[in-house]
Coordinates of C-alpha atoms (C1' of nucleotides) in Angstrom, one line a residue:
Chain A
M1 CA -5.7 -17.1 19.9
P2 CA -3.9 -14.6 22.1
S3 CA -4.0 -15.4 25.8
R4 CA -4.5 -11.9 27.1
K5 CA -6.7 -9.0 26.2
V6 CA -5.7 -7.7 22.8
R7 CA -4.6 -4.1 22.9
V8 CA -2.8 -2.7 19.9
R9 CA -1.7 0.8 19.0
F10 CA -0.8 2.9 16.0
A11 CA 1.8 5.3 17.1
P12 CA 2.7 7.9 14.5
S13 CA 4.7 11.0 15.0
P14 CA 2.8 14.1 13.7
T15 CA 5.3 15.2 11.1
G16 CA 3.3 15.4 7.9
G17 CA 1.2 13.3 5.5
L18 CA 0.2 9.8 6.4
H19 CA 1.6 7.5 3.7
L20 CA 0.6 4.0 2.5
G21 CA 2.9 2.2 4.9
G22 CA 1.5 4.0 7.9
M23 CA -2.1 3.4 6.7
R24 CA -1.4 -0.3 6.3
T25 CA 0.0 -0.5 9.8
V26 CA -3.2 1.1 11.0
L27 CA -5.3 -1.4 9.0
F28 CA -3.5 -4.4 10.3
N29 CA -3.7 -3.1 13.9
Y30 CA -7.4 -2.5 13.4
L31 CA -8.2 -5.8 11.8
F32 CA -6.3 -7.7 14.5
A33 CA -8.0 -5.8 17.3
R34 CA -11.5 -6.3 15.8
Q35 CA -10.9 -9.9 15.1
N36 CA -9.9 -10.6 18.7
G37 CA -12.4 -8.3 20.4
G38 CA -9.5 -6.1 21.4
D39 CA -8.8 -2.4 21.6
F40 CA -7.2 -0.2 19.0
I41 CA -5.4 2.8 20.3
L42 CA -4.0 5.9 18.6
R43 CA -1.0 7.3 20.4
I44 CA 0.7 10.4 19.2
E45 CA 4.5 10.2 19.4
D46 CA 5.4 13.9 19.4
T47 CA 8.6 13.7 21.4
D48 CA 10.6 15.5 18.7
Q49 CA 9.7 19.1 19.1
A50 CA 11.9 20.0 16.1
R51 CA 9.9 17.9 13.7
F52 CA 6.4 18.6 15.0
V53 CA 4.1 19.9 12.4
E54 CA 1.0 21.8 13.1
G55 CA -2.2 20.1 12.0
A56 CA -0.6 16.7 11.4
E57 CA -2.4 15.1 14.3
Q58 CA -5.8 16.1 13.1
Y59 CA -4.9 15.0 9.6
I60 CA -4.0 11.5 10.9
I61 CA -7.3 11.3 12.6
D62 CA -9.1 12.4 9.5
C63 CA -7.3 9.7 7.4
L64 CA -8.3 7.0 9.8
N65 CA -11.8 8.3 9.8
W66 CA -12.0 8.3 6.1
C67 CA -11.1 4.7 6.0
G68 CA -13.5 3.8 8.8
L69 CA -10.6 2.6 11.0
N70 CA -11.4 4.6 14.1
P71 CA -9.5 4.0 17.3
D72 CA -11.2 3.1 20.5
E73 CA -8.8 5.3 22.5
G74 CA -6.8 8.3 21.4
P75 CA -6.1 12.0 22.0
H76 CA -9.4 13.0 20.2
V77 CA -11.7 10.5 22.0
G78 CA -9.9 10.0 25.3
G79 CA -9.8 6.7 27.1
P80 CA -8.7 5.1 30.4
F81 CA -5.0 5.6 29.7
A82 CA -5.1 9.2 28.8
P83 CA -3.2 11.3 27.9
Y84 CA -2.4 9.8 24.5
R85 CA 0.1 12.4 23.4
Q86 CA 3.6 11.6 24.6
S87 CA 4.4 15.3 25.0
E88 CA 1.7 15.3 27.7
R89 CA 3.2 12.3 29.4
K90 CA 6.7 13.8 29.7
E91 CA 7.0 13.3 33.4
N92 CA 6.6 9.6 33.2
Y93 CA 9.7 9.0 31.2
R94 CA 12.2 10.7 33.4
K95 CA 11.2 8.6 36.3
Y96 CA 11.9 5.3 34.5
A97 CA 15.1 6.6 33.0
E98 CA 16.3 7.6 36.5
Q99 CA 15.3 4.2 37.8
L100 CA 17.5 2.6 35.2
V101 CA 20.4 4.8 36.2
K102 CA 20.0 3.7 39.8
Q103 CA 19.8 0.1 38.8
G104 CA 23.0 0.5 36.8
N105 CA 21.4 -0.2 33.5
A106 CA 21.7 3.4 32.3
Y107 CA 24.0 6.4 32.8
Y108 CA 24.2 10.1 32.4
A109 CA 26.2 11.3 29.5
F110 CA 27.5 14.9 29.2
D111 CA 29.1 14.8 25.7
T112 CA 28.2 17.7 23.5
T113 CA 27.1 17.4 20.0
E114 CA 30.6 18.6 18.8
E115 CA 32.4 16.1 21.0
L116 CA 30.3 13.3 19.5
E117 CA 30.9 14.5 16.0
N118 CA 34.6 14.7 16.6
K119 CA 34.6 11.2 18.0
R120 CA 32.8 9.8 15.0
K121 CA 35.2 11.5 12.7
E122 CA 38.2 10.2 14.6
I123 CA 37.0 6.6 14.9
P124 CA 35.6 4.9 11.9
N125 CA 32.4 3.0 12.7
F126 CA 32.2 4.6 16.1
Q127 CA 29.6 3.3 18.3
Y128 CA 28.7 4.7 21.7
G129 CA 29.0 1.4 23.4
H130 CA 31.1 -0.9 25.6
A131 CA 34.2 -0.4 23.4
H132 CA 34.3 3.4 23.7
R133 CA 32.0 4.6 26.5
M134 CA 34.8 4.9 29.0
E135 CA 36.5 7.4 26.6
M136 CA 33.5 9.6 26.8
R137 CA 32.2 12.0 29.4
N138 CA 29.6 10.2 31.4
S139 CA 28.7 8.9 34.8
L140 CA 30.6 5.7 34.1
S141 CA 33.9 7.4 33.2
L142 CA 33.7 10.4 35.5
S143 CA 34.0 10.3 39.3
D144 CA 30.9 10.5 41.4
D145 CA 31.9 13.9 42.6
E146 CA 32.3 15.2 39.1
V147 CA 29.0 13.8 38.0
Q148 CA 27.2 15.3 41.0
S149 CA 28.7 18.7 40.4
L150 CA 27.8 18.6 36.7
L151 CA 24.3 17.5 37.5
S152 CA 23.9 20.2 40.2
Q153 CA 25.2 22.9 37.7
N154 CA 22.4 21.7 35.3
V155 CA 24.9 20.9 32.6
P156 CA 23.0 19.5 29.7
H157 CA 23.0 15.8 29.6
V158 CA 21.2 12.8 28.3
I159 CA 20.6 9.3 29.8
R160 CA 21.9 6.4 27.8
I161 CA 21.1 2.7 28.2
K162 CA 24.1 0.6 29.2
V163 CA 24.0 -2.3 26.8
P164 CA 25.7 -5.4 28.2
E165 CA 28.6 -7.1 26.7
D166 CA 28.7 -10.5 25.1
E167 CA 25.0 -11.3 25.3
T168 CA 22.7 -12.5 22.6
I169 CA 19.3 -11.0 22.5
A170 CA 16.8 -13.4 20.9
F171 CA 13.2 -13.0 20.4
T172 CA 10.4 -14.3 18.3
D173 CA 8.7 -12.0 15.8
M174 CA 5.3 -13.1 14.7
I175 CA 6.1 -12.6 11.1
R176 CA 9.8 -13.3 10.9
G177 CA 10.2 -16.0 13.5
A178 CA 13.4 -16.2 15.5
V179 CA 15.6 -13.1 15.4
S180 CA 18.7 -12.5 17.3
F181 CA 21.3 -9.8 18.0
D182 CA 24.8 -9.7 19.5
T183 CA 24.8 -7.0 22.2
N184 CA 28.4 -6.1 21.3
L185 CA 27.1 -4.6 18.2
V186 CA 24.2 -2.6 19.8
D187 CA 25.1 0.9 20.9
D188 CA 24.1 2.7 24.0
K189 CA 21.1 4.5 22.7
V190 CA 20.0 7.8 24.2
L191 CA 16.8 7.2 26.3
L192 CA 16.2 10.7 27.6
K193 CA 17.2 13.7 25.6
A194 CA 18.8 16.9 27.0
D195 CA 15.5 18.6 26.7
G196 CA 13.9 16.1 29.0
M197 CA 11.9 14.4 26.3
P198 CA 12.3 10.7 25.9
T199 CA 13.5 9.3 22.6
Y200 CA 11.3 6.8 20.8
H201 CA 13.1 3.9 22.4
L202 CA 12.2 4.8 25.9
A203 CA 8.8 6.2 25.1
V204 CA 7.4 3.2 23.2
V205 CA 8.5 0.8 25.9
V206 CA 7.1 2.8 28.7
D207 CA 3.8 3.6 27.0
D208 CA 3.3 0.1 25.6
Y209 CA 3.7 -1.1 29.1
L210 CA 1.5 1.5 30.7
M211 CA -1.1 1.2 28.1
Q212 CA -1.0 -2.6 28.3
I213 CA -0.2 -3.2 24.7
S214 CA -0.4 -6.9 23.8
H215 CA 0.9 -6.8 20.2
A216 CA 3.3 -4.3 18.8
F217 CA 2.9 -3.8 15.1
R218 CA 5.5 -1.6 13.4
G219 CA 7.5 -1.3 10.2
E220 CA 10.5 -3.5 9.6
E221 CA 12.8 -0.5 9.8
W222 CA 12.5 -0.9 13.6
L223 CA 13.9 -4.3 13.7
P224 CA 17.5 -3.2 14.3
S225 CA 16.5 -1.3 17.4
A226 CA 14.4 -4.1 18.8
P227 CA 17.2 -5.4 21.0
V228 CA 17.3 -2.0 22.8
H229 CA 13.6 -2.3 23.5
L230 CA 13.9 -5.9 24.7
L231 CA 16.6 -4.8 27.1
L232 CA 14.4 -2.0 28.4
W233 CA 11.5 -4.4 29.0
E234 CA 13.8 -6.6 30.9
Y235 CA 15.5 -3.9 33.0
L236 CA 12.3 -2.2 33.9
G237 CA 11.0 -5.6 35.1
W238 CA 8.2 -5.9 32.7
K239 CA 9.3 -8.8 30.6
A240 CA 6.4 -10.9 31.6
V241 CA 4.0 -8.5 29.9
M242 CA 6.1 -7.6 26.9
P243 CA 4.0 -7.4 23.8
E244 CA 4.4 -9.8 20.9
W245 CA 6.4 -8.3 18.1
V246 CA 5.1 -7.9 14.6
H247 CA 7.5 -6.3 12.2
L248 CA 5.7 -5.6 9.0
P249 CA 7.4 -5.7 5.6
L250 CA 8.1 -2.4 4.0
I251 CA 6.3 -0.9 1.0
L252 CA 8.8 -0.2 -1.7
K253 CA 9.1 2.1 -4.7
P254 CA 7.6 0.7 -7.9
D255 CA 10.7 1.3 -9.9
G256 CA 14.2 1.0 -8.6
N257 CA 14.6 0.2 -5.0
G258 CA 14.0 1.5 -1.5
K259 CA 11.2 2.5 0.7
L260 CA 8.3 4.3 -0.9
S261 CA 8.3 8.0 -0.2
K262 CA 6.3 11.0 -1.0
R263 CA 8.8 12.0 -3.6
D264 CA 8.2 8.8 -5.5
G265 CA 4.6 9.6 -5.8
D266 CA 5.4 13.1 -7.1
R267 CA 7.9 11.7 -9.5
L268 CA 5.8 8.8 -10.9
G269 CA 2.5 10.6 -10.7
F270 CA 0.4 8.8 -8.1
P271 CA -0.6 9.6 -4.5
V272 CA 1.3 8.2 -1.5
F273 CA -0.8 9.9 1.2
A274 CA -4.3 8.7 2.1
M275 CA -5.7 12.2 1.8
D276 CA -4.6 15.6 0.5
W277 CA -1.9 17.0 2.8
K278 CA -1.2 20.7 2.9
D279 CA 2.2 21.6 4.3
P280 CA 1.4 24.4 6.8
K281 CA 4.8 26.1 6.1
S282 CA 5.1 25.9 2.4
G283 CA 1.4 25.7 1.6
E284 CA 2.2 23.0 -0.8
I285 CA -0.5 20.4 -1.3
T286 CA 0.3 16.8 -1.8
K287 CA -2.5 14.8 -3.5
G288 CA -4.2 12.0 -1.6
F289 CA -6.0 8.8 -2.6
K290 CA -9.3 10.2 -1.4
E291 CA -9.2 13.4 -3.4
L292 CA -8.1 11.5 -6.5
G293 CA -11.4 9.6 -6.4
F294 CA -10.6 6.4 -4.5
L295 CA -13.4 4.8 -2.5
P296 CA -12.3 4.1 1.0
E297 CA -13.3 0.4 0.6
A298 CA -11.0 0.1 -2.4
F299 CA -8.2 1.9 -0.6
V300 CA -8.5 -0.4 2.4
N301 CA -8.8 -3.5 0.2
M302 CA -5.7 -2.6 -1.7
L303 CA -3.8 -1.9 1.4
A304 CA -4.7 -5.2 2.9
L305 CA -3.4 -7.1 -0.1
L306 CA -0.1 -5.3 0.1
G307 CA 1.8 -8.1 1.9
W308 CA -1.1 -10.2 2.9
N309 CA -3.5 -12.7 1.3
D310 CA -5.9 -15.3 2.6
G311 CA -4.4 -18.1 0.6
T312 CA -7.3 -18.4 -1.8
E313 CA -7.7 -16.6 -5.1
Q314 CA -10.1 -14.0 -3.6
E315 CA -8.8 -10.5 -4.0
I316 CA -11.8 -8.3 -3.3
F317 CA -12.6 -8.2 0.4
T318 CA -15.0 -6.1 2.4
I319 CA -13.8 -4.8 5.8
A320 CA -15.9 -7.4 7.5
E321 CA -14.3 -10.2 5.5
L322 CA -10.9 -8.8 6.3
I323 CA -11.6 -8.7 10.0
E324 CA -12.7 -12.3 9.7
K325 CA -9.9 -13.6 7.6
F326 CA -6.8 -11.6 8.5
S327 CA -4.0 -13.4 10.1
I328 CA -0.5 -12.3 11.0
E329 CA 0.9 -15.7 10.0
R330 CA -0.1 -15.0 6.4
V331 CA 1.7 -11.6 6.2
S332 CA 4.6 -12.0 3.8
K333 CA 8.2 -11.4 5.0
A334 CA 9.5 -9.6 1.9
G335 CA 8.8 -6.0 1.1
A336 CA 6.3 -5.2 -1.7
K337 CA 6.8 -2.8 -4.5
F338 CA 3.8 -0.6 -4.8
D339 CA 1.9 -1.0 -8.0
F340 CA -0.4 1.9 -8.7
E341 CA -2.0 0.1 -11.7
K342 CA -3.2 -2.6 -9.4
A343 CA -4.5 0.0 -6.9
K344 CA -6.6 1.5 -9.7
W345 CA -7.9 -1.9 -10.5
F346 CA -9.2 -2.3 -7.0
N347 CA -10.9 1.0 -7.2
Q348 CA -12.5 0.2 -10.5
E349 CA -13.7 -3.1 -9.1
W350 CA -15.2 -1.5 -6.1
I351 CA -17.0 1.1 -8.2
K352 CA -18.5 -1.6 -10.4
R353 CA -19.6 -3.6 -7.4
K354 CA -21.0 -0.8 -5.3
P355 CA -24.7 -0.3 -5.7
V356 CA -25.8 2.9 -7.4
S357 CA -27.4 4.2 -4.3
E358 CA -24.1 4.0 -2.3
L359 CA -22.2 5.7 -5.1
E360 CA -24.7 8.5 -5.3
P361 CA -23.3 10.6 -2.3
F362 CA -19.8 10.6 -3.8
V363 CA -21.1 11.6 -7.2
A364 CA -23.5 14.2 -5.8
D365 CA -20.5 15.8 -4.2
I366 CA -18.8 16.1 -7.5
L367 CA -21.9 17.7 -9.1
K368 CA -22.2 20.1 -6.2
Q369 CA -18.7 21.3 -6.9
K370 CA -19.7 21.8 -10.6
G371 CA -22.7 23.7 -9.5
V372 CA -25.2 21.2 -11.0
E373 CA -28.5 20.3 -9.3
V374 CA -30.4 17.2 -10.3
E375 CA -33.0 14.9 -9.0
S376 CA -31.8 11.9 -7.2
S377 CA -33.7 9.5 -9.5
F378 CA -32.1 11.1 -12.6
L379 CA -28.7 11.0 -11.1
Q380 CA -29.0 7.4 -10.1
K381 CA -29.9 6.4 -13.7
A382 CA -26.9 8.3 -15.0
I383 CA -24.6 6.6 -12.5
A384 CA -26.0 3.2 -13.5
L385 CA -25.2 4.0 -17.1
V386 CA -21.6 5.0 -16.6
K387 CA -20.3 3.3 -13.5
E388 CA -18.7 0.5 -15.4
R389 CA -16.4 2.9 -17.1
L390 CA -15.0 4.7 -14.1
V391 CA -11.6 4.1 -12.6
Y392 CA -12.0 7.0 -10.1
V393 CA -15.2 8.3 -8.8
N394 CA -14.0 11.7 -10.1
D395 CA -14.1 10.4 -13.6
F396 CA -17.8 10.7 -13.4
W397 CA -17.9 14.3 -14.6
Q398 CA -15.7 13.6 -17.6
Q399 CA -17.8 10.5 -18.5
A400 CA -21.3 11.8 -17.8
S401 CA -21.3 15.6 -17.8
F402 CA -23.4 15.6 -20.9
F403 CA -26.4 14.3 -18.9
F404 CA -26.5 17.6 -17.1
V405 CA -25.0 20.1 -19.5
S406 CA -25.4 19.9 -23.2
P407 CA -22.1 19.6 -25.1
E408 CA -20.2 22.8 -25.7
Q409 CA -17.8 21.4 -28.2
Y410 CA -18.4 18.8 -30.8
D411 CA -15.9 16.3 -32.2
L412 CA -16.8 17.5 -35.8
G413 CA -13.7 16.0 -37.3
S414 CA -15.2 12.5 -37.1
V415 CA -18.5 13.6 -38.7
K416 CA -17.9 16.3 -41.2
P417 CA -15.7 14.5 -43.8
K418 CA -18.6 12.0 -44.4
W419 CA -21.4 14.5 -44.1
N420 CA -23.9 15.2 -46.8
D421 CA -27.3 16.8 -47.3
Q422 CA -29.0 13.5 -47.1
K423 CA -27.9 13.1 -43.5
T424 CA -29.0 16.6 -42.6
E425 CA -32.4 15.8 -43.9
F426 CA -32.5 12.5 -42.0
F427 CA -31.8 14.2 -38.7
H428 CA -34.4 16.9 -39.4
L429 CA -36.9 14.2 -40.1
M430 CA -35.7 12.2 -37.1
G431 CA -36.3 15.2 -34.9
E432 CA -39.9 15.5 -36.1
V433 CA -40.5 11.8 -35.6
F434 CA -39.1 12.0 -32.1
K435 CA -41.4 14.9 -31.2
S436 CA -44.5 12.9 -32.0
T437 CA -43.6 9.4 -31.1
A438 CA -45.6 7.7 -28.3
S439 CA -43.0 5.7 -26.4
W440 CA -39.7 7.1 -25.3
E441 CA -38.2 3.8 -24.2
A442 CA -34.6 3.2 -25.4
I443 CA -35.6 0.2 -27.4
D444 CA -38.4 2.1 -29.2
I445 CA -36.1 5.0 -29.9
E446 CA -33.7 2.6 -31.5
L447 CA -36.3 0.9 -33.6
L448 CA -37.6 4.3 -34.8
F449 CA -34.1 5.4 -35.6
K450 CA -33.3 2.3 -37.6
S451 CA -36.6 2.3 -39.6
Q452 CA -36.2 6.0 -40.4
A453 CA -32.7 5.3 -41.7
E454 CA -34.1 2.6 -43.9
T455 CA -36.7 4.8 -45.4
S456 CA -34.1 7.5 -46.0
G457 CA -32.0 4.9 -47.7
L458 CA -29.1 5.5 -45.3
K459 CA -26.9 3.0 -43.4
V460 CA -27.5 2.9 -39.7
G461 CA -23.8 2.6 -39.1
E462 CA -23.2 6.0 -40.7
L463 CA -25.8 7.7 -38.5
M464 CA -25.0 6.3 -35.1
L465 CA -21.8 8.2 -34.6
P466 CA -23.2 11.6 -35.7
F467 CA -26.2 11.0 -33.4
R468 CA -23.8 10.3 -30.5
I469 CA -21.8 13.4 -31.2
M470 CA -24.9 15.5 -31.2
L471 CA -26.0 14.2 -27.8
V472 CA -22.6 13.8 -26.1
G473 CA -20.1 15.9 -28.1
G474 CA -17.6 13.1 -28.6
K475 CA -16.9 9.5 -29.2
F476 CA -17.5 8.2 -25.7
G477 CA -20.3 7.3 -23.3
P478 CA -22.9 4.6 -22.9
H479 CA -25.2 3.3 -25.6
V480 CA -26.7 6.2 -27.6
F481 CA -30.3 5.2 -27.2
D482 CA -29.9 4.8 -23.4
I483 CA -28.5 8.4 -23.4
A484 CA -31.4 9.7 -25.5
H485 CA -33.9 7.9 -23.2
L486 CA -32.4 9.5 -20.1
L487 CA -32.0 12.9 -21.7
G488 CA -35.7 12.9 -22.5
R489 CA -37.5 13.6 -25.7
Q490 CA -37.3 17.4 -25.7
E491 CA -33.6 17.6 -24.8
T492 CA -32.8 15.0 -27.4
V493 CA -34.6 16.9 -30.1
S494 CA -33.0 20.2 -29.2
R495 CA -29.5 18.6 -29.1
I496 CA -30.1 17.3 -32.6
E497 CA -31.0 20.7 -33.8
R498 CA -28.0 22.2 -32.1
G499 CA -25.7 19.5 -33.4
L500 CA -27.0 20.1 -36.9
N501 CA -26.2 23.8 -36.6
A502 CA -22.7 23.0 -35.5
I503 CA -22.1 20.7 -38.4
A504 CA -23.5 23.3 -40.8
E505 CA -21.1 26.0 -39.7
Chain B
rG1 C1' 32.1 -0.7 6.2
rG2 C1' 29.2 -3.4 10.3
rC3 C1' 24.7 -5.6 11.8
rC4 C1' 19.8 -7.3 10.8
rC5 C1' 15.9 -8.9 7.4
rG6 C1' 14.6 -10.7 2.7
rU7 C1' 14.8 -13.3 -2.6
rU8 C1' 8.6 -17.7 -7.2
rC9 C1' 6.4 -14.5 -14.0
rG10 C1' 7.7 -7.1 -15.4
rU11 C1' 4.6 -6.3 -10.5
rC12 C1' 1.6 -8.4 -6.2
rU13 C1' 1.5 -13.3 -4.8
rA14 C1' -0.3 -19.0 -4.2
rG15 C1' 2.1 -23.4 -3.6
rG16 C1' 5.4 -26.7 -1.3
rG17 C1' 10.2 -32.8 -1.3
rG18 C1' 7.6 -36.0 -7.0
rU19 C1' 2.6 -30.1 -9.8
rU20 C1' 1.4 -29.1 -17.1
rA21 C1' 4.5 -24.3 -10.6
rG22 C1' -1.8 -21.6 -9.9
rG23 C1' -4.2 -16.6 -9.7
rA24 C1' -4.4 -11.2 -10.2
rC25 C1' -2.4 -6.5 -12.3
rA26 C1' 0.3 -5.1 -16.6
rU27 C1' 1.1 -6.5 -21.6
rC28 C1' 0.0 -8.9 -26.5
rA29 C1' -3.8 -11.3 -29.8
rG30 C1' -8.9 -12.3 -30.8
rA31 C1' -14.4 -12.0 -29.9
rU32 C1' -18.6 -9.0 -28.3
rU33 C1' -20.1 -4.0 -27.8
rU34 C1' -22.5 0.1 -35.2
rU35 C1' -18.1 5.2 -29.8
rC36 C1' -15.3 4.3 -25.7
rA37 C1' -15.2 1.5 -21.4
rU38 C1' -17.0 -3.1 -19.6
rU39 C1' -17.2 -8.4 -20.6
rC40 C1' -15.3 -12.9 -22.7
rU41 C1' -11.4 -16.1 -24.9
rG42 C1' -6.5 -17.1 -25.6
rG43 C1' -0.9 -16.0 -25.6
rC44 C1' 3.8 -14.4 -23.4
rA45 C1' 6.0 -14.7 -18.8
rA46 C1' 9.0 -17.0 -12.7
rC47 C1' 11.2 -20.8 -8.5
rA48 C1' 18.8 -15.7 -8.1
rG49 C1' 23.5 -18.9 -8.4
rG50 C1' 26.5 -22.9 -6.3
rG51 C1' 27.0 -26.7 -3.0
rG52 C1' 24.9 -30.3 0.1
rU53 C1' 20.6 -33.8 2.4
rU54 C1' 17.5 -37.1 -0.6
rC55 C1' 15.7 -42.2 -5.0
rG56 C1' 14.0 -37.1 -6.1
rA57 C1' 14.6 -30.5 -4.7
rU58 C1' 11.6 -24.6 -6.5
rU59 C1' 10.4 -26.5 -1.5
rC60 C1' 15.0 -28.6 3.9
rC61 C1' 20.4 -27.0 5.3
rC62 C1' 25.0 -24.1 4.1
rC63 C1' 27.6 -20.6 1.1
rU64 C1' 27.6 -16.8 -2.5
rA65 C1' 25.2 -13.0 -5.1
rC66 C1' 21.6 -9.5 -5.2
rG67 C1' 17.9 -6.3 -2.8
rG68 C1' 16.3 -3.7 1.4
rG69 C1' 16.5 -1.7 6.4
rC70 C1' 19.3 0.3 10.4
rU71 C1' 23.8 2.4 11.9
rA72 C1' 21.1 10.6 15.2
rC73 C1' 19.9 13.9 21.8
rC74 C1' 14.4 11.5 14.1
rA75 C1' 10.7 8.5 14.5

RNA sequence: GGCCCGUUCGUCUAGGGGUUAGGACAUCAGAUUUUCAUUCUGGCAACAGGGGUUCGAUUCCCCUACGGGCUACCA
């Protein structure tokens, strides 16, 4: 049990679609916060003006909302630590950066981009650090007068951290355990950019402090810059309230190697983003799990099991169970290759388990798009009949459209070769019988069908498929008699007639 | 290249000094379903390699290999 109030944050930069890795970070943050009665904060890290993308922030909020992982504080809901956009907190950062300069833990650097580039070309493995910083143009190498004059002339400059020599920075990561770095190999990262904006390094530390973050969850790709952050927490005098570090394993490409990216999804044919993302510049739409037909419960469940398990053989978890059972200690250290087949399985399982009434809104949405109006009771019966065969909610139309619209095309190829007049006569007769029969229960329809086949001297087996094709159009769908039952007497008879005509042509 | 992190079936993983190394997805075979899907049964399939430590290592330690991440005035 954490000893202080749990406050966690998800801190994305609004640069585009929200991918699986990001969503999983959201989930773990959320689960941990809920489990410990803590707060979950959304903080937008929009310090890079060049990469800012219009609409990306709202999109992130929408994705969180779709999954039911809503933050307690954030730019859209406010909170006691507002503002929650770093671009709106710009003034904070300069203050702390200047403080570090005064303390001697940071310095002004006036090197231009070209100068840095040249230096990097000149010296292999160049690092702006203890070994080379005196060769550069900064407040360490220049005289005070020079620095003052450059500053007063408003010469563009950055503030860099002064990483100490010959120290070992060690800390404990809740997933990885003891991690340590030699400061001689850490470079003097830029803290405040020439445009006055902080870099990620300064901004996370300052805001995590100001927002009283207790546990910092982030991807493993941040591990190498952790020593810079540790140093900052120390120099700013906040070490006592530094959050616990939780570096999450990466989600990898299913084939080959490397971090999963949007490109992999495009290439391999599966979504990587939670929801459809439309690039405002190119207008290009990248498919999301939601629009493909994933249930949010399934998506969340799948995400949770990507790098975590509860140690039992249970794989299907509700959000409530996840909140109860999640533990950082059980998150695995190694990166996980994303397996879309398994993701589909989760969705299928959730569709099967979800009661018809809860599935109805999703399906009603699909019907609305198709311009079909039906009564709820009818729709529910249709859902009950096909839900076991859906992988995506969106499969519903393909699997059940015949309940609402009579087939336009018939799979005649599987009927015609074995067709004969006897069968035509049988179905004519069958239609008559159906018109006058008392009961329209599936079981009675079946009994009727079979006895009629017998009196006509035909094998039931040879009539089932034609009957199905007349009702459905093809070789798919639930049991024929269940279909006939739901379709109703009249519709069944008229479909037989229509089917007969199609076969006759 | 340097630094950091990692390594159990094809994939996600459980396990942990002595186990027939378990499950799930995928795959294969069979049963059921007079369509398909579902369901059921069964099969295939893993401790990266080498040194230690130990009576005994997949498990602990070291090395190597391999994989990944980082190495920007991007996050």
